[in-house]
């Protein structure tokens, strides 16, 4: 077998393993459907809790949202890709890559191959919210999100 033809089964096996890893989620079907919503998720807060220090930030602090200064979205595709767009004080930051679900854990691998996680993933289909979080040296880090298509509807109705 030529080297090129040996590579095809290996690539196919790797592709199938990636697909199976995405499917190995403990999220129910409605939570998976919401996770993959085409509009994605709007950042509500970035977490850095339990570190013993008070942090004052103008962006992404729960209850103090300033979309004119900072906003961001995170989108997941059913085939295991993600796109993160964040605007902070006029600067746009875009990150993309692949994600893997394993039970209630999600791990990201960005366009540079950098692994981030695993984070605990919680999707609440009733409130249309999501949290990704992990503990590092006793500090809870992560982010809270609201389904983008639903975000701010209560405020717009007023």
GROMACS .gro file of C-alpha atoms in nm:
model
  158
    1UNK     CA    1   0.000   0.000   0.000
    2UNK     CA    2   0.143   0.340  -0.098
    3UNK     CA    3   0.193   0.599   0.181
    4UNK     CA    4  -0.088   0.816   0.041
    5UNK     CA    5  -0.346   0.535   0.048
    6UNK     CA    6  -0.252   0.440   0.406
    7UNK     CA    7  -0.326   0.796   0.515
    8UNK     CA    8  -0.689   0.789   0.394
    9UNK     CA    9  -0.813   0.528   0.649
   10UNK     CA   10  -0.627   0.708   0.928
   11UNK     CA   11  -0.787   1.043   0.837
   12UNK     CA   12  -1.130   0.881   0.807
   13UNK     CA   13  -1.089   0.716   1.149
   14UNK     CA   14  -0.975   1.045   1.306
   15UNK     CA   15  -1.275   1.225   1.150
   16UNK     CA   16  -1.518   0.964   1.285
   17UNK     CA   17  -1.364   0.981   1.632
   18UNK     CA   18  -1.404   1.360   1.632
   19UNK     CA   19  -1.769   1.324   1.529
   20UNK     CA   20  -1.831   1.062   1.798
   21UNK     CA   21  -1.665   1.282   2.060
   22UNK     CA   22  -1.901   1.569   1.971
   23UNK     CA   23  -2.197   1.330   1.992
   24UNK     CA   24  -2.089   1.190   2.332
   25UNK     CA   25  -2.255   1.473   2.517
   26UNK     CA   26  -2.475   1.433   2.824
   27UNK     CA   27  -2.690   1.724   2.701
   28UNK     CA   28  -3.041   1.627   2.602
   29UNK     CA   29  -3.162   1.690   2.246
   30UNK     CA   30  -3.328   2.026   2.326
   31UNK     CA   31  -3.012   2.152   2.499
   32UNK     CA   32  -2.796   2.036   2.204
   33UNK     CA   33  -3.032   2.208   1.961
   34UNK     CA   34  -3.010   2.528   2.165
   35UNK     CA   35  -2.629   2.497   2.192
   36UNK     CA   36  -2.613   2.489   1.811
   37UNK     CA   37  -2.854   2.781   1.756
   38UNK     CA   38  -2.737   2.965   1.441
   39UNK     CA   39  -2.749   3.302   1.620
   40UNK     CA   40  -2.513   3.177   1.889
   41UNK     CA   41  -2.472   3.299   2.244
   42UNK     CA   42  -2.425   3.653   2.374
   43UNK     CA   43  -2.174   3.706   2.656
   44UNK     CA   44  -2.341   3.823   2.976
   45UNK     CA   45  -2.048   3.795   3.219
   46UNK     CA   46  -1.691   3.673   3.232
   47UNK     CA   47  -1.619   3.486   3.555
   48UNK     CA   48  -1.316   3.518   3.780
   49UNK     CA   49  -1.471   3.436   4.117
   50UNK     CA   50  -1.340   3.326   4.455
   51UNK     CA   51  -0.993   3.471   4.407
   52UNK     CA   52  -1.008   3.697   4.713
   53UNK     CA   53  -0.967   4.015   4.508
   54UNK     CA   54  -1.231   4.262   4.400
   55UNK     CA   55  -1.205   4.327   4.028
   56UNK     CA   56  -1.363   4.632   3.870
   57UNK     CA   57  -1.422   4.601   3.499
   58UNK     CA   58  -1.627   4.801   3.252
   59UNK     CA   59  -1.715   4.499   3.042
   60UNK     CA   60  -1.883   4.165   3.084
   61UNK     CA   61  -1.966   4.205   3.451
   62UNK     CA   62  -2.304   4.059   3.542
   63UNK     CA   63  -2.552   4.339   3.608
   64UNK     CA   64  -2.323   4.606   3.458
   65UNK     CA   65  -2.340   4.528   3.087
   66UNK     CA   66  -2.223   4.805   2.855
   67UNK     CA   67  -2.274   4.679   2.499
   68UNK     CA   68  -2.141   5.006   2.358
   69UNK     CA   69  -1.804   4.924   2.521
   70UNK     CA   70  -1.797   4.546   2.506
   71UNK     CA   71  -1.998   4.267   2.356
   72UNK     CA   72  -1.931   3.921   2.233
   73UNK     CA   73  -2.082   3.611   2.082
   74UNK     CA   74  -1.991   3.245   2.078
   75UNK     CA   75  -2.136   3.011   1.814
   76UNK     CA   76  -2.119   2.633   1.796
   77UNK     CA   77  -2.188   2.419   1.489
   78UNK     CA   78  -2.325   2.065   1.512
   79UNK     CA   79  -2.011   1.934   1.340
   80UNK     CA   80  -1.779   2.052   1.619
   81UNK     CA   81  -1.662   2.401   1.516
   82UNK     CA   82  -1.687   2.725   1.714
   83UNK     CA   83  -1.649   3.095   1.635
   84UNK     CA   84  -1.597   3.357   1.904
   85UNK     CA   85  -1.632   3.727   1.823
   86UNK     CA   86  -1.560   3.984   2.092
   87UNK     CA   87  -1.556   4.362   2.066
   88UNK     CA   88  -1.379   4.536   2.354
   89UNK     CA   89  -1.351   4.915   2.344
   90UNK     CA   90  -1.360   4.921   1.963
   91UNK     CA   91  -1.115   4.633   1.914
   92UNK     CA   92  -1.248   4.320   1.744
   93UNK     CA   93  -1.108   3.983   1.847
   94UNK     CA   94  -1.209   3.674   1.652
   95UNK     CA   95  -1.119   3.321   1.753
   96UNK     CA   96  -1.227   2.999   1.589
   97UNK     CA   97  -1.152   2.631   1.594
   98UNK     CA   98  -1.300   2.305   1.711
   99UNK     CA   99  -1.472   2.198   2.030
  100UNK     CA  100  -1.526   1.857   2.183
  101UNK     CA  101  -1.806   1.753   2.415
  102UNK     CA  102  -1.746   1.477   2.669
  103UNK     CA  103  -2.042   1.438   2.900
  104UNK     CA  104  -2.094   1.780   3.059
  105UNK     CA  105  -1.740   1.894   2.969
  106UNK     CA  106  -1.640   2.108   2.671
  107UNK     CA  107  -1.285   2.159   2.545
  108UNK     CA  108  -1.181   2.413   2.282
  109UNK     CA  109  -0.891   2.391   2.039
  110UNK     CA  110  -0.842   2.723   1.857
  111UNK     CA  111  -0.702   2.804   1.514
  112UNK     CA  112  -0.348   2.792   1.654
  113UNK     CA  113  -0.403   2.449   1.809
  114UNK     CA  114  -0.416   2.586   2.164
  115UNK     CA  115  -0.634   2.375   2.392
  116UNK     CA  116  -0.861   2.553   2.641
  117UNK     CA  117  -1.050   2.352   2.899
  118UNK     CA  118  -1.213   2.126   2.979
  119UNK     CA  119  -1.488   2.347   3.114
  120UNK     CA  120  -1.810   2.230   3.274
  121UNK     CA  121  -2.095   2.311   3.035
  122UNK     CA  122  -2.443   2.394   3.162
  123UNK     CA  123  -2.726   2.480   2.920
  124UNK     CA  124  -3.060   2.585   3.071
  125UNK     CA  125  -3.331   2.551   2.806
  126UNK     CA  126  -3.595   2.725   3.023
  127UNK     CA  127  -3.398   3.046   3.084
  128UNK     CA  128  -3.206   3.018   2.754
  129UNK     CA  129  -2.876   3.061   2.934
  130UNK     CA  130  -2.543   2.882   2.930
  131UNK     CA  131  -2.242   2.874   3.159
  132UNK     CA  132  -1.895   2.738   3.089
  133UNK     CA  133  -1.673   2.721   3.395
  134UNK     CA  134  -1.378   2.547   3.557
  135UNK     CA  135  -1.181   2.575   3.879
  136UNK     CA  136  -0.814   2.672   3.854
  137UNK     CA  137  -0.625   2.693   4.183
  138UNK     CA  138  -0.954   2.750   4.369
  139UNK     CA  139  -1.072   3.026   4.132
  140UNK     CA  140  -1.387   2.979   3.925
  141UNK     CA  141  -1.319   3.101   3.569
  142UNK     CA  142  -1.551   3.095   3.272
  143UNK     CA  143  -1.841   3.289   3.126
  144UNK     CA  144  -2.218   3.324   3.136
  145UNK     CA  145  -2.417   3.355   2.814
  146UNK     CA  146  -2.771   3.419   2.699
  147UNK     CA  147  -2.911   3.282   2.374
  148UNK     CA  148  -2.844   3.566   2.127
  149UNK     CA  149  -3.182   3.537   1.954
  150UNK     CA  150  -3.353   3.588   2.292
  151UNK     CA  151  -3.104   3.831   2.450
  152UNK     CA  152  -3.256   4.166   2.551
  153UNK     CA  153  -3.614   4.076   2.444
  154UNK     CA  154  -3.748   4.162   2.789
  155UNK     CA  155  -3.583   4.506   2.772
  156UNK     CA  156  -3.712   4.567   2.416
  157UNK     CA  157  -4.070   4.481   2.523
  158UNK     CA  158  -4.062   4.757   2.790
   0.00000   0.00000   0.00000
